């Protein structure tokens, strides 16, 4: 074995924490079971490493083998699907005797989990299962809302432990369209690359004017209309918006009005309001408001931040 | 006795919201002028806040409990020719026969419908504003129970009632042969409403017309019902707007804690015992302004379709639900006014 290869392998192994060493070596699958069994992993790390290098020499490790080990080490999370499934199932079954758990792996490193819930004494209800989609290469999971609240902490715990994370936090983002949620969470909605050297002038593109139209016809407020179009485009972009059905705002803010300063002037308490926007395609609807004259441009950041903040449930208070 | 004053004065000019919109878009200015025009409809610029009227003390809460918490579809009805309260039993029989005949004709086919029905006409005592108002009456279709046992109550399939609350302006215009009950409320299958409507139209030469409630009147209702004194609130105060944007529809719901809505109203309200046009406008403008401050959207450019309070809730399609027994007469008075306006 080349000295440089040996040195490279040595340095790579030294970087691996001891508790992950056996897992990584197994994943590398270069040294045989028999060989690994001869190694005493309880020794000092240096001794373990030396022994491993010796074994690699015996098997004549090449540069490509070393490179493969390097790649495996880079994948720090080293997601083991089998281990995840076992762990997840065990946690649920230990807590509730009666629970049905099924898995289905799909492409994009996603695993679909179906859980039918029972209790210590009743069989699982197969007609009201909960679905979870976990993207193993990301710290995100998507949960259907069809479940009793009392099972939520247990489900959260099972996911957290099985996926080897510390804690699970609920995001204020809900929708019926999983693809839209993915688009927002993984920031995938901005797919089209904007070209700044467009040949058609901005004015015509956005206002749909015919370039050959009679120049004696002028549009009233054309400057304002252009400004609104430009701002709308800057805010929302040219690409199709992810599909959300609603946004909800819980407001607790004081009433301040330019209309008549005396209204509710002495009142210290805020107005308790709950505002809900609903639409088959909320973001597209919001996008059309300013051009239609129903809203000011720029639209309020409370609305435009929805994809960026990845939230559609908000609580707003006076600062 | 609270008598209802219908002033003949035209709506007074009030400070208009366009004064408050700095930099209003042309669309908004156009909408404001349309709104101004629509108030040439001679609705009074002021109305009395619903109070518990003397007559209402006679209304047995138990007897009218079934009218509350139900959704009623509203119609206006022209005066009934030669209707008599002493013939109610006869009317029950005739209508019963008519319904059975219509259903057998296959005009209204409902799967599994049982033709063992019973029609009952009854009067609703006390459901009026002044002594001049005709007595309200009720029509119910019940399904006759198959087993003749005392415990089995007949199931009510359809209910409709006719009333007139403070209908002086209409009563003055008709002769003795006519009975004026301009407000009709129906609950139950639409097919039944159609059959019963046909029978009444044939028998009494009258005409039903669906009563829609426009945004202007919904705002008035919201203000008046918010003005009502309540011991405790059973529902949040909520408004629903439909936004005319395309291609997707957008609905905006604005719910406000009823105590906060009342506080806002009290701050706007100046004339004791009455509600004026200015106050209604200002109340709504405060809500629009609070909303605009947060979202930069002009609710005044959208269409108000539903208002909901602890007193009652109303939808622009002519649907109403009354939640509070105390203000039942007050709510009906407003609706009677709308019905009369539609007839005239």
XYZ file of C-alpha atoms in Angstrom:
663
model
C 0.000 0.000 0.000
C 1.203 3.410 -0.941
C 2.433 5.536 1.975
C 0.269 8.459 1.011
C -2.789 6.232 0.966
C -1.915 4.855 4.381
C -1.440 8.342 5.780
C -4.724 9.483 4.243
C -6.655 6.570 5.722
C -5.013 7.119 9.103
C -6.012 10.786 9.218
C -9.541 10.000 8.069
C -10.044 7.377 10.776
C -8.591 9.666 13.442
C -11.318 12.204 12.681
C -14.080 9.682 13.349
C -15.487 9.760 16.917
C -15.072 6.425 18.683
C -18.771 5.753 19.132
C -19.360 5.970 15.381
C -16.265 4.048 14.320
C -17.741 0.585 14.041
C -20.813 1.894 12.192
C -18.665 3.677 9.640
C -16.331 0.777 9.146
C -19.289 -1.526 8.565
C -20.731 0.938 6.062
C -17.381 1.152 4.307
C -17.515 -2.606 3.929
C -13.842 -2.891 3.015
C -12.511 -4.800 6.003
C -14.178 -8.169 6.568
C -16.144 -9.234 9.643
C -13.333 -11.501 10.674
C -10.807 -8.749 10.416
C -12.901 -6.321 12.432
C -13.417 -8.916 15.127
C -9.689 -9.020 15.740
C -9.645 -5.356 16.679
C -9.951 -4.375 20.314
C -11.958 -1.147 20.119
C -11.551 -0.503 23.834
C -7.909 0.415 23.472
C -6.606 3.900 23.160
C -7.612 5.402 19.832
C -4.073 5.484 18.509
C -3.673 1.773 19.019
C -7.011 1.053 17.349
C -6.047 3.171 14.373
C -2.701 1.471 14.032
C -4.345 -1.930 14.067
C -6.843 -0.830 11.418
C -4.077 0.525 9.143
C -2.327 -2.787 9.482
C -5.482 -4.599 8.372
C -5.902 -2.208 5.438
C -2.356 -2.965 4.343
C -3.094 -6.679 4.492
C -6.003 -6.149 2.133
C -4.064 -3.714 -0.053
C -6.342 -0.698 0.220
C -6.237 1.507 -2.841
C -6.769 5.219 -3.240
C -10.364 4.714 -4.351
C -11.086 2.659 -1.209
C -9.642 5.480 0.852
C -11.728 8.019 -1.050
C -14.848 5.962 -0.378
C -14.123 5.964 3.349
C -13.745 9.720 3.172
C -17.134 10.130 1.519
C -18.797 7.964 4.131
C -17.284 10.027 6.907
C -18.551 13.260 5.340
C -22.094 11.967 5.655
C -22.055 12.656 9.374
C -25.651 11.881 10.032
C -25.220 8.511 8.430
C -28.891 7.782 8.298
C -29.636 4.123 8.803
C -33.177 3.523 7.607
C -33.540 0.127 9.228
C -32.378 1.396 12.560
C -34.729 4.399 12.342
C -37.735 2.212 11.631
C -36.955 -0.214 14.419
C -36.325 2.497 16.921
C -39.483 4.440 15.967
C -41.693 1.391 16.162
C -40.227 0.276 19.475
C -40.813 3.599 21.150
C -44.471 3.672 20.163
C -45.074 0.059 21.027
C -43.478 0.375 24.434
C -45.743 3.283 25.324
C -48.975 1.992 23.784
C -49.422 -1.727 23.536
C -51.828 -1.322 20.645
C -50.465 0.604 17.721
C -50.016 -0.271 14.053
C -46.972 1.229 12.370
C -46.200 0.863 8.662
C -43.430 2.347 6.545
C -42.926 3.102 2.896
C -39.752 4.524 1.466
C -39.923 6.777 -1.548
C -37.349 8.537 -3.613
C -35.900 11.821 -2.328
C -34.942 10.038 0.904
C -38.467 10.323 2.220
C -40.120 7.752 4.404
C -43.899 7.690 4.753
C -45.119 6.425 8.091
C -48.661 5.381 8.865
C -49.723 5.039 12.476
C -53.025 3.666 13.658
C -53.585 4.485 17.301
C -55.063 2.331 20.047
C -54.672 2.435 23.806
C -53.544 0.006 26.469
C -56.931 -1.650 26.281
C -58.388 -0.965 22.842
C -57.321 -2.087 19.404
C -55.888 0.472 16.998
C -58.463 2.462 15.029
C -57.541 1.810 11.413
C -59.935 4.432 10.118
C -58.241 7.414 11.687
C -54.537 6.956 11.088
C -51.902 9.628 11.275
C -49.462 10.061 8.414
C -45.955 11.392 8.813
C -43.491 12.083 6.030
C -39.898 12.321 7.204
C -37.143 13.550 4.917
C -34.136 11.806 6.391
C -31.574 14.151 4.912
C -33.276 17.161 6.482
C -34.472 18.048 9.956
C -38.079 18.292 8.780
C -41.101 16.063 9.065
C -44.667 16.690 7.923
C -47.582 15.426 9.959
C -51.217 15.025 9.068
C -53.541 16.554 11.587
C -55.900 13.624 11.887
C -55.012 12.461 15.341
C -55.981 12.849 18.970
C -53.995 15.535 20.712
C -52.877 13.171 23.433
C -50.720 11.186 21.014
C -48.815 14.190 19.720
C -46.076 14.283 22.393
C -45.446 10.573 22.020
C -45.190 10.847 18.249
C -42.831 13.798 18.592
C -40.666 11.875 20.990
C -40.540 8.800 18.773
C -39.482 10.877 15.773
C -36.877 12.800 17.725
C -35.224 9.795 19.288
C -35.362 7.546 16.244
C -33.874 10.234 14.023
C -31.213 11.089 16.595
C -32.183 14.721 17.062
C -32.541 16.686 20.296
C -36.017 18.132 20.101
C -38.962 18.645 17.843
C -40.623 22.014 17.338
C -43.955 22.609 15.697
C -43.859 25.173 12.896
C -46.762 27.577 12.371
C -47.252 26.371 8.826
C -50.238 24.362 7.652
C -51.656 23.488 4.277
C -53.488 20.716 2.478
C -50.827 20.511 -0.178
C -47.709 18.621 0.882
C -45.853 19.804 -2.209
C -46.477 23.420 -1.299
C -45.316 22.871 2.243
C -42.174 21.242 0.879
C -41.671 24.096 -1.551
C -41.864 26.629 1.265
C -39.879 24.706 3.846
C -37.103 23.701 1.482
C -37.253 27.051 -0.296
C -37.780 25.402 -3.656
C -40.399 27.743 -5.075
C -38.003 30.175 -6.614
C -37.180 27.897 -9.504
C -37.049 30.214 -12.475
C -33.867 32.116 -12.979
C -34.624 35.721 -13.707
C -32.842 37.166 -16.650
C -32.151 40.846 -16.453
C -31.575 41.293 -20.144
C -35.107 40.763 -21.250
C -35.783 42.176 -24.691
C -39.375 43.217 -24.086
C -39.489 46.360 -21.995
C -40.898 45.914 -18.483
C -43.830 48.174 -19.213
C -45.246 46.018 -21.963
C -44.557 42.716 -20.327
C -46.408 43.458 -17.163
C -49.198 45.642 -18.422
C -49.962 43.508 -21.436
C -49.896 46.457 -23.771
C -49.708 45.981 -27.465
C -46.510 47.439 -28.818
C -48.301 48.532 -31.949
C -51.114 50.325 -30.157
C -52.033 53.804 -31.191
C -49.736 56.186 -29.404
C -52.558 58.668 -28.949
C -54.159 56.388 -26.395
C -52.763 56.932 -22.939
C -53.525 55.099 -19.747
C -54.426 57.197 -16.783
C -52.178 56.782 -13.802
C -49.684 54.843 -15.865
C -46.821 55.845 -13.612
C -48.637 54.559 -10.539
C -49.712 51.374 -12.316
C -46.142 50.670 -13.358
C -44.889 51.275 -9.863
C -47.429 48.850 -8.449
C -46.558 46.195 -11.027
C -42.869 46.562 -10.334
C -43.254 46.289 -6.573
C -45.600 43.328 -6.878
C -43.125 41.558 -9.076
C -40.261 42.284 -6.713
C -42.233 40.955 -3.787
C -43.742 37.867 -5.329
C -41.449 37.134 -8.235
C -42.351 35.772 -11.643
C -42.677 32.167 -10.622
C -45.887 30.398 -9.568
C -46.581 30.713 -5.874
C -46.741 27.682 -3.585
C -50.323 26.735 -2.910
C -51.694 27.571 0.519
C -55.350 27.748 1.464
C -55.316 30.071 4.438
C -53.411 32.316 6.769
C -54.490 33.210 10.273
C -53.474 36.170 12.402
C -54.230 36.547 16.063
C -53.928 40.273 16.734
C -53.690 41.951 20.103
C -52.870 45.494 19.170
C -54.115 48.832 20.322
C -56.479 50.796 18.163
C -54.700 53.719 16.581
C -56.480 55.717 14.011
C -55.757 58.675 11.832
C -59.495 59.191 11.359
C -60.411 60.689 14.645
C -57.895 60.859 17.415
C -60.437 60.611 20.195
C -61.751 57.148 19.437
C -60.633 54.686 22.094
C -57.918 57.153 23.040
C -58.054 56.332 26.756
C -58.231 52.611 26.275
C -55.089 50.821 27.359
C -56.167 47.370 26.385
C -55.568 46.168 22.862
C -58.304 44.983 20.512
C -58.454 41.217 20.463
C -58.949 40.202 16.857
C -58.653 37.054 14.811
C -58.191 37.519 11.084
C -58.424 34.661 8.628
C -57.647 34.783 4.940
C -58.922 31.853 2.896
C -58.690 31.094 -0.768
C -58.131 28.104 -3.044
C -54.752 29.683 -3.820
C -53.994 32.308 -1.199
C -50.662 33.632 -2.400
C -51.844 34.138 -5.973
C -54.907 35.973 -4.658
C -52.762 38.241 -2.471
C -50.493 38.913 -5.420
C -53.439 40.228 -7.443
C -54.675 42.672 -4.792
C -52.353 45.623 -5.362
C -52.665 45.618 -9.155
C -56.453 45.538 -8.712
C -56.361 48.627 -6.500
C -57.711 46.792 -3.470
C -54.466 46.944 -1.545
C -51.514 49.297 -1.358
C -48.193 48.400 -2.871
C -46.052 47.288 -1.168
C -48.378 44.856 0.541
C -47.977 44.438 4.268
C -44.972 42.364 5.338
C -47.351 40.351 7.511
C -48.652 38.825 4.291
C -45.572 38.773 2.094
C -43.438 37.058 4.706
C -45.470 33.853 4.624
C -43.201 31.845 2.298
C -40.007 33.319 3.706
C -40.889 32.825 7.316
C -42.503 29.491 6.523
C -45.488 30.343 8.673
C -49.153 30.832 8.100
C -50.264 31.128 11.708
C -49.238 34.312 13.445
C -49.627 36.021 16.789
C -49.106 39.751 16.585
C -48.776 42.046 19.569
C -47.800 45.643 20.009
C -44.107 45.954 20.680
C -95.102 51.754 23.947
C -92.174 52.308 21.704
C -93.649 53.680 18.536
C -91.542 53.708 15.512
C -90.796 57.082 13.978
C -90.149 56.974 10.282
C -88.782 60.409 9.538
C -89.405 61.711 6.088
C -86.202 63.676 5.907
C -83.577 62.661 3.416
C -80.281 61.273 4.694
C -78.209 64.043 6.192
C -74.828 64.759 4.724
C -72.190 63.379 6.977
C -68.445 63.671 6.864
C -67.516 61.072 4.349
C -64.721 58.558 4.626
C -63.062 59.927 1.523
C -61.879 62.768 3.717
C -59.889 60.231 5.644
C -58.265 58.431 2.781
C -55.179 60.322 1.935
C -54.045 59.379 -1.514
C -57.066 57.227 -2.315
C -56.810 55.378 -5.577
C -59.268 56.215 -8.360
C -61.009 52.924 -7.674
C -61.631 53.875 -4.072
C -62.924 57.310 -4.967
C -65.315 55.768 -7.450
C -66.532 53.290 -4.845
C -67.141 56.056 -2.347
C -69.303 57.981 -4.792
C -71.315 54.847 -5.600
C -71.836 54.283 -1.913
C -73.096 57.818 -1.530
C -75.539 57.306 -4.377
C -76.910 54.120 -2.892
C -78.081 55.986 0.184
C -80.670 57.833 -1.857
C -82.789 54.794 -1.055
C -85.094 56.322 1.519
C -83.898 54.392 4.516
C -83.945 56.564 7.580
C -80.651 58.080 8.693
C -81.392 57.082 12.246
C -83.037 54.146 13.929
C -83.889 53.272 17.464
C -81.585 50.839 19.189
C -83.586 47.673 19.868
C -84.897 47.684 23.398
C -87.174 45.283 25.151
C -90.583 46.549 24.121
C -93.602 46.301 26.371
C -95.402 43.980 24.038
C -92.520 41.634 24.033
C -93.054 40.889 27.689
C -96.079 38.906 26.545
C -94.046 36.660 24.352
C -93.455 33.409 26.148
C -89.743 32.628 25.873
C -90.496 28.927 25.866
C -92.876 29.263 22.939
C -90.398 31.128 20.792
C -87.284 29.230 21.801
C -87.624 27.101 18.696
C -87.186 30.221 16.562
C -83.734 30.892 17.967
C -80.478 29.249 16.925
C -81.949 28.178 13.609
C -81.012 29.409 10.185
C -83.951 31.073 8.410
C -84.115 31.947 4.738
C -85.832 35.292 4.194
C -88.489 36.329 1.719
C -90.635 39.389 1.297
C -94.341 38.750 0.817
C -96.978 40.996 -0.680
C -100.232 41.375 1.283
C -102.528 38.333 1.442
C -105.987 38.775 -0.081
C -108.924 37.560 1.994
C -106.876 35.685 4.551
C -108.731 34.896 7.759
C -107.373 33.798 11.113
C -110.531 31.843 11.813
C -109.939 29.532 8.856
C -106.610 28.152 9.950
C -107.896 24.586 10.298
C -109.298 24.689 6.794
C -106.037 26.037 5.420
C -104.190 23.175 7.130
C -106.363 20.617 5.371
C -106.111 22.263 1.976
C -102.376 22.719 2.142
C -101.940 19.160 3.306
C -103.865 17.840 0.335
C -101.983 20.132 -2.006
C -98.594 18.969 -0.770
C -99.497 15.317 -1.094
C -100.829 15.894 -4.594
C -97.719 17.778 -5.662
C -95.406 15.141 -4.292
C -97.277 12.363 -5.970
C -97.031 14.255 -9.229
C -93.340 13.706 -8.888
C -92.625 17.394 -8.839
C -90.682 17.140 -5.667
C -89.200 13.726 -5.255
C -87.161 12.993 -2.220
C -85.793 9.531 -1.776
C -87.299 7.672 1.101
C -89.891 10.343 1.699
C -92.765 9.242 3.736
C -96.105 10.699 2.606
C -97.536 10.543 6.076
C -97.323 14.201 6.780
C -99.339 16.628 8.810
C -99.637 20.348 8.171
C -100.362 22.691 11.046
C -101.204 26.395 10.979
C -100.922 28.183 14.301
C -100.711 31.752 15.514
C -97.637 33.160 17.215
C -98.976 35.399 19.946
C -97.117 38.536 20.861
C -94.899 38.525 17.814
C -95.599 42.092 16.782
C -94.328 45.618 17.229
C -97.523 47.635 17.726
C -101.142 46.635 18.276
C -101.833 47.516 14.679
C -99.523 44.803 13.407
C -101.404 41.693 12.312
C -100.894 38.534 14.299
C -97.946 36.437 13.185
C -98.643 32.846 12.214
C -96.692 29.690 11.757
C -96.926 26.811 9.284
C -95.272 23.513 10.036
C -94.973 20.259 8.150
C -94.578 17.319 10.469
C -94.055 13.697 9.614
C -96.729 11.605 11.238
C -95.131 8.960 13.371
C -95.850 5.422 12.248
C -96.369 4.073 15.710
C -99.294 5.615 17.520
C -97.565 5.896 20.839
C -97.687 8.905 23.092
C -93.974 9.121 23.570
C -93.251 9.568 19.914
C -93.146 13.209 18.974
C -93.864 14.057 15.391
C -90.727 15.174 13.652
C -90.814 18.698 12.247
C -89.733 18.620 8.615
C -90.289 22.211 7.649
C -91.191 25.455 9.383
C -92.266 28.772 7.942
C -93.585 31.824 9.694
C -95.145 35.072 8.603
C -94.860 38.241 10.618
C -95.079 41.993 10.583
C -93.152 44.064 13.102
C -93.805 47.810 13.045
C -95.305 47.583 9.576
C -97.231 50.874 9.761
C -95.918 52.223 6.487
C -97.365 49.248 4.629
C -100.540 48.864 6.688
C -101.558 52.400 5.871
C -101.561 51.692 2.154
C -103.786 48.608 1.925
C -107.516 48.044 2.228
C -109.394 45.860 4.718
C -109.373 42.798 2.481
C -105.659 42.447 2.750
C -103.566 41.045 5.579
C -100.036 42.423 5.656
C -97.357 40.072 6.806
C -94.445 41.161 4.670
C -91.719 39.099 6.313
C -91.562 35.367 5.683
C -88.914 33.084 7.201
C -88.420 29.454 6.188
C -86.391 26.597 7.591
C -86.259 23.206 5.908
C -85.948 21.690 2.462
C -86.064 24.137 -0.413
C -88.506 21.876 -2.267
C -91.037 22.226 0.542
C -90.626 25.994 0.575
C -91.380 26.064 -3.141
C -94.548 23.964 -2.810
C -95.899 25.989 0.077
C -95.039 29.218 -1.693
C -97.008 28.065 -4.729
C -100.063 27.253 -2.623
C -100.038 30.625 -0.875
C -99.591 32.442 -4.142
C -102.531 30.648 -5.677
C -104.770 30.908 -2.642
C -104.146 34.476 -1.550
C -102.903 36.133 -4.724
C -99.665 37.158 -3.178
C -96.050 37.028 -4.269
C -92.893 35.784 -2.534
C -89.532 37.216 -3.365
C -86.164 36.229 -1.861
C -84.896 38.952 0.419
C -81.222 39.648 -0.105
C -79.397 41.892 2.350
C -76.854 44.256 0.874
C -73.618 45.377 2.475
C -75.103 48.704 3.498
C -77.793 47.019 5.573
C -75.401 44.421 6.940
C -73.268 47.272 8.305
C -76.325 48.796 9.948
C -77.233 45.481 11.507
C -73.722 44.989 12.814
C -73.735 48.441 14.395
C -77.212 48.093 15.880
C -76.633 44.666 17.311
C -73.301 45.731 18.748
C -75.136 48.627 20.369
C -77.517 46.267 22.183
C -76.830 45.885 25.875
C -75.938 42.309 26.712
C -75.404 40.668 30.083
C -73.046 38.175 28.602
C -71.841 37.382 25.142
C -72.427 34.001 23.562
C -70.592 34.554 20.328
C -67.693 36.536 18.962
C -68.414 39.491 16.702
C -67.383 38.550 13.201
C -67.427 40.042 9.710
C -66.818 38.253 6.450
C -65.769 39.978 3.251
C -65.490 38.503 -0.204
C -62.731 40.012 -2.298
C -63.379 40.472 -6.007
C -59.967 39.424 -7.209
C -59.325 37.020 -10.018
C -58.625 34.349 -10.883
C -58.777 33.074 -7.320
C -61.452 34.048 -4.822
C -60.372 35.333 -1.437
C -62.398 35.518 1.750
C -61.367 37.629 4.699
C -62.851 36.977 8.103
C -62.378 39.547 10.851
C -63.442 38.400 14.294
C -63.229 40.793 17.220
C -63.866 40.089 20.876
C -67.439 41.249 21.596
C -66.344 43.377 24.558
C -63.827 45.161 22.374
C -66.419 45.675 19.655
C -68.729 47.199 22.267
C -65.955 49.444 23.554
C -65.300 50.644 20.025
C -69.006 51.264 19.467
C -69.392 53.143 22.749
C -66.541 55.385 21.754
C -68.226 56.164 18.436
C -71.775 56.470 19.733
C -73.048 59.937 20.549
C -76.855 59.976 20.430
C -78.468 58.106 23.314
C -81.079 55.524 22.330
C -80.494 55.954 18.605
C -78.101 54.911 15.892
C -77.265 57.363 13.124
C -75.762 56.914 9.669
C -72.632 58.780 10.719
C -72.109 56.452 13.630
C -72.518 53.353 11.490
C -70.060 54.713 8.939
C -67.558 55.662 11.586
C -67.831 52.300 13.326
C -67.151 50.452 10.090
C -64.380 52.856 9.128
C -62.648 52.189 12.425
C -62.641 48.497 11.632
C -61.406 49.159 8.099
C -58.697 51.429 9.414
C -57.503 48.957 12.054
C -57.332 46.284 9.371
C -55.569 48.530 6.888
C -52.958 49.499 9.449
C -51.857 45.875 9.669
C -52.448 44.520 6.192
C -52.525 47.517 3.832
C -55.723 46.141 2.299
C -58.785 48.364 1.773
C -61.737 46.346 3.031
C -64.053 49.094 1.840
C -63.191 48.028 -1.720
C -64.452 44.510 -1.040
C -67.912 43.096 -0.494
C -69.297 42.558 3.001
C -71.239 39.282 2.902
C -71.842 38.277 6.488
C -72.026 39.821 9.949
C -72.328 37.885 13.158
C -72.890 39.055 16.733
C -74.252 37.628 19.966
C -77.644 39.063 19.044
C -77.943 37.585 15.569
C -76.056 36.782 12.409
C -77.041 37.666 8.848
C -75.767 36.646 5.430
C -76.120 38.637 2.238
C -78.027 35.769 0.581
C -80.911 36.474 2.914
C -80.135 34.076 5.728
C -80.534 34.945 9.343
C -79.979 33.294 12.684
C -81.264 34.914 15.851
C -79.393 34.032 19.013
C -80.886 36.317 21.607
C -84.499 36.147 22.778
C -84.295 39.611 24.286
C -83.823 41.365 20.953
C -85.904 39.114 18.744
C -88.458 41.825 18.031
C -85.743 44.369 17.309
C -84.101 42.124 14.728
C -87.429 41.312 13.098
C -88.313 45.003 12.980
C -85.307 45.751 10.813
C -86.014 42.791 8.557
C -89.657 43.825 8.207
C -88.462 47.223 7.091
C -86.253 45.641 4.421
C -89.103 43.415 3.281
C -91.506 46.321 3.000
C -88.988 48.301 1.017
C -88.610 45.406 -1.398
C -92.355 45.151 -1.910
C -92.934 48.805 -2.529
